[in-house]
GROMACS .gro file of C-alpha atoms in nm:
model
  373
    1MET     CA    1  11.493   1.504  10.524
    2ALA     CA    2  11.163   1.524  10.706
    3LYS     CA    3  11.010   1.680  10.392
    4ILE     CA    4  11.109   1.368  10.202
    5ILE     CA    5  10.959   1.138  10.463
    6HIS     CA    6  10.621   1.313  10.442
    7PHE     CA    7  10.494   1.366  10.090
    8GLY     CA    8  10.454   1.742  10.122
    9ASN     CA    9  10.390   2.009  10.380
   10GLN     CA   10  10.015   1.971  10.426
   11PRO     CA   11   9.873   2.062  10.766
   12ASP     CA   12   9.840   1.774  11.007
   13HIS     CA   13   9.547   1.798  11.248
   14SER     CA   14   9.603   1.467  11.423
   15SER     CA   15   9.828   1.604  11.696
   16SER     CA   16   9.743   1.766  12.025
   17SER     CA   17   9.671   2.135  12.077
   18ASN     CA   18  10.035   2.205  12.153
   19PRO     CA   19  10.228   1.955  11.939
   20THR     CA   20  10.564   2.132  11.966
   21SER     CA   21  10.558   2.111  12.345
   22PHE     CA   22  10.460   1.744  12.317
   23LYS     CA   23  10.762   1.674  12.093
   24PHE     CA   24  10.997   1.850  12.335
   25TRP     CA   25  10.866   1.625  12.612
   26ILE     CA   26  10.939   1.318  12.398
   27VAL     CA   27  11.295   1.438  12.339
   28TRP     CA   28  11.375   1.509  12.702
   29LEU     CA   29  11.202   1.204  12.849
   30SER     CA   30  11.373   0.970  12.602
   31LEU     CA   31  11.709   1.124  12.688
   32LEU     CA   32  11.632   1.083  13.059
   33LEU     CA   33  11.572   0.714  12.984
   34ALA     CA   34  11.912   0.700  12.814
   35VAL     CA   35  12.079   0.824  13.135
   36PHE     CA   36  11.984   0.508  13.322
   37SER     CA   37  11.994   0.237  13.055
   38ASN     CA   38  12.246   0.018  12.873
   39ARG     CA   39  12.566   0.108  13.058
   40THR     CA   40  12.843  -0.097  12.900
   41GLY     CA   41  13.102  -0.029  13.171
   42LEU     CA   42  13.477   0.007  13.144
   43ASN     CA   43  13.564  -0.203  12.841
   44THR     CA   44  13.892  -0.165  12.652
   45ASN     CA   45  13.749   0.104  12.422
   46VAL     CA   46  13.638   0.325  12.711
   47MET     CA   47  13.957   0.260  12.908
   48SER     CA   48  14.168   0.382  12.615
   49ARG     CA   49  13.996   0.719  12.654
   50VAL     CA   50  14.028   0.700  13.032
   51ALA     CA   51  14.401   0.637  12.995
   52LEU     CA   52  14.442   0.955  12.788
   53MET     CA   53  14.246   1.158  13.045
   54LEU     CA   54  14.457   1.009  13.326
   55ALA     CA   55  14.772   1.108  13.137
   56LEU     CA   56  14.643   1.463  13.090
   57THR     CA   57  14.536   1.483  13.458
   58GLU     CA   58  14.843   1.328  13.619
   59LYS     CA   59  15.125   1.407  13.373
   60TYR     CA   60  14.986   1.685  13.150
   61SER     CA   61  15.084   1.458  12.861
   62PHE     CA   62  14.926   1.264  12.575
   63GLU     CA   63  15.142   0.959  12.648
   64ILE     CA   64  14.954   0.679  12.825
   65SER     CA   65  15.253   0.450  12.892
   66PRO     CA   66  15.200   0.442  13.275
   67TRP     CA   67  14.838   0.332  13.217
   68GLN     CA   68  14.889   0.115  12.909
   69GLU     CA   69  14.786  -0.203  13.092
   70LEU     CA   70  14.437  -0.064  13.145
   71THR     CA   71  14.348  -0.115  12.778
   72LEU     CA   72  14.426  -0.315  12.466
   73ASP     CA   73  14.336  -0.017  12.247
   74TRP     CA   74  14.678   0.145  12.227
   75SER     CA   75  14.932   0.245  11.967
   76ARG     CA   76  15.307   0.210  12.030
   77THR     CA   77  15.550   0.434  11.843
   78PRO     CA   78  15.898   0.315  11.735
   79GLU     CA   79  16.041   0.494  12.042
   80GLY     CA   80  15.836   0.262  12.265
   81SER     CA   81  15.585   0.523  12.382
   82TYR     CA   82  15.220   0.425  12.418
   83TYR     CA   83  14.925   0.641  12.310
   84SER     CA   84  14.551   0.588  12.282
   85ASN     CA   85  14.450   0.456  11.941
   86LYS     CA   86  14.127   0.657  11.955
   87ALA     CA   87  14.049   0.989  11.791
   88PRO     CA   88  14.124   1.238  12.070
   89ALA     CA   89  13.845   1.499  12.080
   90PRO     CA   90  13.610   1.328  12.332
   91SER     CA   91  13.895   1.278  12.579
   92LEU     CA   92  14.041   1.625  12.523
   93LEU     CA   93  13.706   1.797  12.576
   94ALA     CA   94  13.616   1.587  12.880
   95ALA     CA   95  13.960   1.602  13.047
   96PRO     CA   96  13.890   1.913  13.265
   97LEU     CA   97  13.570   1.760  13.406
   98PHE     CA   98  13.747   1.425  13.447
   99ALA     CA   99  14.026   1.592  13.646
  100ALA     CA  100  13.778   1.785  13.863
  101LEU     CA  101  13.599   1.461  13.957
  102TYR     CA  102  13.897   1.226  13.961
  103LYS     CA  103  14.126   1.415  14.199
  104PRO     CA  104  13.895   1.433  14.503
  105LEU     CA  105  13.737   1.092  14.441
  106ASN     CA  106  14.075   0.926  14.389
  107PHE     CA  107  14.200   1.085  14.713
  108PHE     CA  108  13.896   0.950  14.898
  109VAL     CA  109  13.935   0.597  14.756
  110ARG     CA  110  14.308   0.584  14.834
  111SER     CA  111  14.252   0.709  15.188
  112ARG     CA  112  13.976   0.454  15.248
  113PHE     CA  113  14.120   0.140  15.087
  114THR     CA  114  14.466  -0.016  15.082
  115GLU     CA  115  14.609  -0.174  14.768
  116GLY     CA  116  14.437  -0.502  14.691
  117LYS     CA  117  14.108  -0.645  14.570
  118ASP     CA  118  13.887  -0.401  14.760
  119PHE     CA  119  14.088  -0.105  14.636
  120ASN     CA  120  14.071  -0.224  14.274
  121VAL     CA  121  13.693  -0.269  14.296
  122ALA     CA  122  13.646   0.076  14.452
  123TRP     CA  123  13.880   0.240  14.202
  124ASN     CA  124  13.703   0.082  13.905
  125ASN     CA  125  13.363   0.180  14.044
  126MET     CA  126  13.491   0.535  14.084
  127LEU     CA  127  13.604   0.544  13.719
  128ALA     CA  128  13.272   0.396  13.604
  129PHE     CA  129  13.083   0.670  13.790
  130ILE     CA  130  13.306   0.944  13.648
  131MET     CA  131  13.262   0.815  13.292
  132TRP     CA  132  12.886   0.794  13.341
  133VAL     CA  133  12.877   1.159  13.447
  134ILE     CA  134  13.098   1.254  13.152
  135SER     CA  135  12.868   1.067  12.912
  136ILE     CA  136  12.570   1.262  13.044
  137VAL     CA  137  12.748   1.599  13.016
  138PHE     CA  138  12.916   1.546  12.680
  139GLN     CA  139  12.670   1.317  12.500
  140ILE     CA  140  12.321   1.292  12.648
  141LEU     CA  141  12.262   1.660  12.732
  142PRO     CA  142  12.409   1.782  12.399
  143LEU     CA  143  12.189   1.531  12.217
  144ALA     CA  144  11.883   1.663  12.402
  145TRP     CA  145  11.979   2.018  12.308
  146VAL     CA  146  12.045   1.949  11.940
  147MET     CA  147  11.725   1.746  11.906
  148SER     CA  148  11.531   2.034  12.062
  149GLN     CA  149  11.687   2.269  11.808
  150TRP     CA  150  11.594   2.031  11.526
  151VAL     CA  151  11.231   2.024  11.644
  152LYS     CA  152  11.226   2.404  11.659
  153TRP     CA  153  11.378   2.444  11.311
  154LEU     CA  154  11.153   2.185  11.149
  155THR     CA  155  10.846   2.345  11.310
  156GLN     CA  156  10.951   2.691  11.190
  157ASN     CA  157  10.984   2.550  10.837
  158LYS     CA  158  10.626   2.421  10.855
  159ILE     CA  159  10.718   2.053  10.839
  160THR     CA  160  10.417   1.841  10.934
  161HIS     CA  161  10.385   1.724  11.294
  162SER     CA  162  10.378   1.358  11.194
  163ALA     CA  163  10.701   1.396  10.993
  164ILE     CA  164  10.875   1.568  11.285
  165LEU     CA  165  10.757   1.295  11.519
  166PHE     CA  166  10.893   1.032  11.281
  167PHE     CA  167  11.228   1.217  11.273
  168ILE     CA  168  11.242   1.224  11.656
  169LEU     CA  169  11.157   0.855  11.696
  170ALA     CA  170  11.394   0.747  11.418
  171THR     CA  171  11.681   0.948  11.564
  172LEU     CA  172  11.628   0.863  11.932
  173PHE     CA  173  11.510   0.502  11.903
  174GLY     CA  174  11.597   0.387  11.550
  175ASN     CA  175  11.966   0.467  11.552
  176THR     CA  176  12.247   0.239  11.670
  177GLY     CA  177  12.436   0.543  11.803
  178ASP     CA  178  12.176   0.569  12.081
  179PHE     CA  179  12.307   0.247  12.239
  180TYR     CA  180  12.629   0.426  12.328
  181MET     CA  181  12.488   0.749  12.469
  182ASN     CA  182  12.570   0.674  12.832
  183SER     CA  183  12.902   0.499  12.768
  184PHE     CA  184  13.202   0.694  12.645
  185HIS     CA  185  13.292   0.502  12.329
  186GLY     CA  186  13.296   0.807  12.104
  187HIS     CA  187  13.000   0.684  11.897
  188GLY     CA  188  12.752   0.898  12.090
  189TYR     CA  189  12.982   1.198  12.054
  190ALA     CA  190  13.009   1.141  11.678
  191MET     CA  191  12.630   1.118  11.645
  192VAL     CA  192  12.577   1.445  11.833
  193LEU     CA  193  12.835   1.631  11.621
  194ALA     CA  194  12.687   1.491  11.298
  195LEU     CA  195  12.341   1.616  11.400
  196MET     CA  196  12.489   1.955  11.490
  197THR     CA  197  12.675   1.978  11.159
  198LEU     CA  198  12.364   1.904  10.953
  199LEU     CA  199  12.150   2.141  11.160
  200PHE     CA  200  12.394   2.429  11.111
  201VAL     CA  201  12.423   2.349  10.739
  202PHE     CA  202  12.046   2.357  10.692
  203LYS     CA  203  12.026   2.680  10.895
  204LYS     CA  204  12.313   2.822  10.685
  205HIS     CA  205  12.526   2.894  10.993
  206TRP     CA  206  12.839   2.804  10.801
  207ILE     CA  207  13.111   2.888  11.055
  208TRP     CA  208  12.932   2.687  11.324
  209ALA     CA  209  12.883   2.406  11.073
  210GLY     CA  210  13.257   2.404  11.004
  211LEU     CA  211  13.337   2.400  11.377
  212ALA     CA  212  13.099   2.108  11.440
  213LEU     CA  213  13.237   1.924  11.138
  214GLY     CA  214  13.594   1.974  11.256
  215LEU     CA  215  13.520   1.863  11.612
  216GLY     CA  216  13.336   1.562  11.473
  217THR     CA  217  13.636   1.462  11.261
  218LEU     CA  218  13.869   1.516  11.557
  219GLY     CA  219  13.649   1.277  11.757
  220ASP     CA  220  13.575   1.013  11.493
  221TYR     CA  221  13.800   0.989  11.189
  222SER     CA  222  13.521   0.856  10.968
  223SER     CA  223  13.337   1.188  11.016
  224GLY     CA  224  13.602   1.333  10.784
  225LEU     CA  225  13.397   1.175  10.503
  226PHE     CA  226  13.149   1.455  10.567
  227ILE     CA  227  13.393   1.726  10.454
  228PRO     CA  228  13.388   1.669  10.074
  229LEU     CA  229  13.018   1.577  10.084
  230ILE     CA  230  12.924   1.897  10.266
  231GLY     CA  231  13.126   2.087  10.004
  232PHE     CA  232  12.933   1.901   9.730
  233TYR     CA  233  12.602   1.983   9.902
  234VAL     CA  234  12.696   2.354   9.914
  235PHE     CA  235  12.791   2.346   9.546
  236LEU     CA  236  12.454   2.194   9.451
  237HIS     CA  237  12.251   2.441   9.655
  238SER     CA  238  12.454   2.763   9.633
  239THR     CA  239  12.663   2.751   9.316
  240ASN     CA  240  12.700   3.128   9.295
  241ARG     CA  241  12.813   3.158   9.660
  242TRP     CA  242  13.012   2.835   9.679
  243ALA     CA  243  13.353   2.997   9.738
  244SER     CA  244  13.221   3.234  10.005
  245ILE     CA  245  13.043   2.956  10.195
  246CYS     CA  246  13.345   2.725  10.175
  247LEU     CA  247  13.558   3.005  10.320
  248LYS     CA  248  13.322   3.031  10.618
  249LEU     CA  249  13.326   2.652  10.660
  250GLY     CA  250  13.706   2.671  10.651
  251ILE     CA  251  13.709   2.932  10.928
  252GLY     CA  252  13.504   2.698  11.146
  253LEU     CA  253  13.723   2.401  11.057
  254PHE     CA  254  14.047   2.586  11.126
  255PHE     CA  255  14.071   2.549  11.504
  256PRO     CA  256  13.982   2.175  11.521
  257LEU     CA  257  14.220   2.098  11.233
  258ILE     CA  258  14.504   2.283  11.407
  259ILE     CA  259  14.444   2.066  11.716
  260PHE     CA  260  14.422   1.759  11.490
  261ALA     CA  261  14.757   1.843  11.330
  262PHE     CA  262  14.931   1.922  11.661
  263TYR     CA  263  14.805   1.612  11.843
  264HIS     CA  264  14.901   1.369  11.567
  265TRP     CA  265  15.238   1.536  11.508
  266LYS     CA  266  15.317   1.531  11.880
  267CYS     CA  267  15.210   1.169  11.932
  268PHE     CA  268  15.279   0.998  11.601
  269GLY     CA  269  15.527   1.220  11.420
  270GLY     CA  270  15.310   1.355  11.138
  271VAL     CA  271  15.013   1.587  11.112
  272LEU     CA  272  14.819   1.327  10.910
  273THR     CA  273  14.965   1.015  11.076
  274LEU     CA  274  14.683   0.829  11.245
  275PRO     CA  275  14.733   0.601  11.549
  276GLN     CA  276  14.639   0.300  11.335
  277LYS     CA  277  14.990   0.314  11.187
  278PHE     CA  278  15.123   0.196  11.526
  279GLN     CA  279  14.824  -0.017  11.623
  280ASN     CA  280  14.843  -0.291  11.885
  281PRO     CA  281  14.959  -0.595  11.680
  282LEU     CA  282  14.670  -0.793  11.831
  283PHE     CA  283  14.435  -0.600  11.599
  284VAL     CA  284  14.656  -0.591  11.291
  285ASP     CA  285  14.588  -0.823  11.000
  286SER     CA  286  14.918  -0.897  10.826
  287SER     CA  287  14.753  -1.020  10.508
  288ALA     CA  288  14.788  -0.814  10.193
  289GLN     CA  289  14.415  -0.746  10.196
  290PHE     CA  290  14.445  -0.475  10.464
  291GLU     CA  291  14.706  -0.255  10.303
  292ASN     CA  292  14.642   0.054  10.521
  293PHE     CA  293  14.822  -0.009  10.852
  294GLY     CA  294  14.690  -0.367  10.851
  295VAL     CA  295  14.351  -0.229  10.951
  296ILE     CA  296  14.172  -0.082  10.648
  297SER     CA  297  14.140  -0.214  10.294
  298TRP     CA  298  14.052   0.000   9.993
  299LEU     CA  299  13.839  -0.287   9.866
  300PRO     CA  300  13.538  -0.378  10.083
  301ASN     CA  301  13.471  -0.732  10.193
  302PHE     CA  302  13.145  -0.835  10.023
  303LYS     CA  303  13.042  -1.068  10.307
  304ILE     CA  304  13.082  -0.789  10.563
  305LEU     CA  305  12.891  -0.552  10.335
  306LEU     CA  306  12.598  -0.797  10.324
  307LYS     CA  307  12.604  -0.827  10.705
  308LEU     CA  308  12.607  -0.449  10.740
  309LEU     CA  309  12.301  -0.429  10.519
  310PHE     CA  310  12.105  -0.742  10.605
  311GLY     CA  311  12.270  -0.913  10.906
  312THR     CA  312  12.045  -0.987  11.203
  313THR     CA  313  12.298  -0.848  11.456
  314ARG     CA  314  12.383  -0.502  11.319
  315GLY     CA  315  12.231  -0.498  10.973
  316ILE     CA  316  12.048  -0.185  10.864
  317LEU     CA  317  11.749  -0.396  10.757
  318PHE     CA  318  11.682  -0.492  11.122
  319THR     CA  319  11.826  -0.198  11.316
  320GLN     CA  320  11.724   0.097  11.094
  321PRO     CA  321  11.496  -0.032  10.815
  322TYR     CA  322  11.358   0.315  10.741
  323ILE     CA  323  11.698   0.406  10.593
  324LEU     CA  324  11.660   0.145  10.318
  325PHE     CA  325  11.307   0.272  10.256
  326LEU     CA  326  11.434   0.630  10.223
  327VAL     CA  327  11.711   0.525   9.986
  328GLY     CA  328  11.458   0.345   9.765
  329PHE     CA  329  11.215   0.637   9.779
  330ILE     CA  330  11.485   0.893   9.688
  331LEU     CA  331  11.617   0.686   9.399
  332ALA     CA  332  11.264   0.622   9.267
  333SER     CA  333  11.190   0.997   9.287
  334VAL     CA  334  11.510   1.081   9.102
  335ILE     CA  335  11.428   0.829   8.823
  336ARG     CA  336  11.074   0.964   8.795
  337SER     CA  337  11.205   1.321   8.781
  338ARG     CA  338  11.458   1.237   8.507
  339ARG     CA  339  11.197   1.057   8.298
  340SER     CA  340  10.966   1.359   8.312
  341LYS     CA  341  11.268   1.582   8.235
  342GLU     CA  342  11.188   1.801   8.536
  343PRO     CA  343  11.473   1.961   8.734
  344LEU     CA  344  11.555   1.782   9.057
  345GLU     CA  345  11.408   1.943   9.368
  346LYS     CA  346  11.659   2.062   9.627
  347LYS     CA  347  11.528   1.815   9.883
  348LEU     CA  348  11.607   1.529   9.642
  349LEU     CA  349  11.958   1.667   9.591
  350THR     CA  350  11.995   1.665   9.970
  351GLY     CA  351  11.881   1.303   9.973
  352ILE     CA  352  12.137   1.212   9.705
  353VAL     CA  353  12.417   1.359   9.919
  354GLY     CA  354  12.282   1.157  10.214
  355ILE     CA  355  12.296   0.837  10.008
  356ALA     CA  356  12.654   0.919   9.905
  357PHE     CA  357  12.754   0.951  10.270
  358LEU     CA  358  12.581   0.622  10.355
  359LEU     CA  359  12.768   0.448  10.073
  360ALA     CA  360  13.099   0.596  10.191
  361LEU     CA  361  13.041   0.467  10.545
  362LEU     CA  362  12.942   0.122  10.417
  363TRP     CA  363  13.253   0.112  10.197
  364MET     CA  364  13.480   0.208  10.484
  365ASN     CA  365  13.329  -0.032  10.739
  366ALA     CA  366  13.320  -0.322  10.494
  367GLY     CA  367  13.695  -0.278  10.451
  368PHE     CA  368  13.770  -0.259  10.825
  369ASN     CA  369  13.938  -0.561  10.984
  370GLY     CA  370  13.792  -0.490  11.329
  371TRP     CA  371  13.429  -0.526  11.230
  372HIS     CA  372  13.288  -0.810  11.437
  373GLY     CA  373  12.966  -0.885  11.257
   0.00000   0.00000   0.00000
C-alpha cells in the first residue's frame, strides 16, 4: 500500500542518517503514549469480556450467569443461561493472565474491605487496573511489534522513507482503532490481527496468515469478511499456486475455527450460531428491517452510510481522510490503465481488494442497528 501512496520507489534523501531507527522510535514512543491515554474504563462492552474471564477463572465455564448484572452486553439462551454477546478470542486469550492477577488482588481487596460502597469502589478499581494491564499485554505491545515488523519489511522492499513514515502516522494516529488500544473493547485486538494478517500475506507466510486471520475472526466476527477477500487476493497474484496457498491458509485457520465451532456449539447450540441470535432484547430491533437476529439488515441504511463516510463524529472524511484519497487514486489509476489497455499492476490489484474490504465493512455497519452515529 505504501508503494501506492508514494508514486514510485525513488530514493528519498530528506530523512536522517539512520531513518529506520528513527521510525522505530516513532512506533515505540507513540505506543508508550497509548499506554497512558484515553482509558474508557469499565463500560458494558468491557464488562461483558470481564464477565467471561470471571466465569473461566471462578467456574471454568463460559456461562456468565452469576455475573450477568455486571453488563448489558449478554445473550440469554432458551434454557435461561447467560453468555457474553462478544466474540470470545480476546477473553479466551487473556483469561490466564486475568486469573493470575485477579486471584491475589481479589483476595487482598476482600481482606481489606467489607461489603459496601468502599468494597465496590476498590473492587472496580482492581478490575480497571487488571484490564489496563491486559490491554497493554494483548493490544499495545503486539501493535508495537507488528508495526516494527511492517517498518522492517517495507524498508527491505526499498519503499521510500517518506512513504513508510506516512504509513506509520496513518496507522498509529489516523486510525479509529487506536482510540481503543488501552481499553479492552476488542477493537484494538481486531486491528492488531488485521495488521498481522496483511503482513504475513505480503511476506507470503501463508500458515501464519491463516492463523492470524482465524484468531481475528474469532475475536471480531466482521474480520471473517477478510477470508474470501484474502482468497481473491491470492487468486489474483498467484493463479498457478492458488490451491497450494489456500491449503496453507486453511492449515493456519484450522485451530481457530475449531475453537470457534466448539465455543458457539457449547454456548449457543450450533457451530455457526452467533450470540446475536439470543441478544439482550434491549438491543434488538423488532422491525422487519433487521431480519438477522433483529440486529443486522442485509440492506444498508443510506443515512447511516452517509454518516460513516461524511459524518463529523465518526465519518471517514474527518477521522481518516487519506482513505478516501487512496480510494480515488486507485480508481483513477485503474481507469487510466484500462484506457491505455495496459495490464493492471499488482499493487493496483492489491488496492482493489482493499477497496472491496472497505465496501464490505461499510455495508455491514450501515445495516447494523447498534451503530450510534
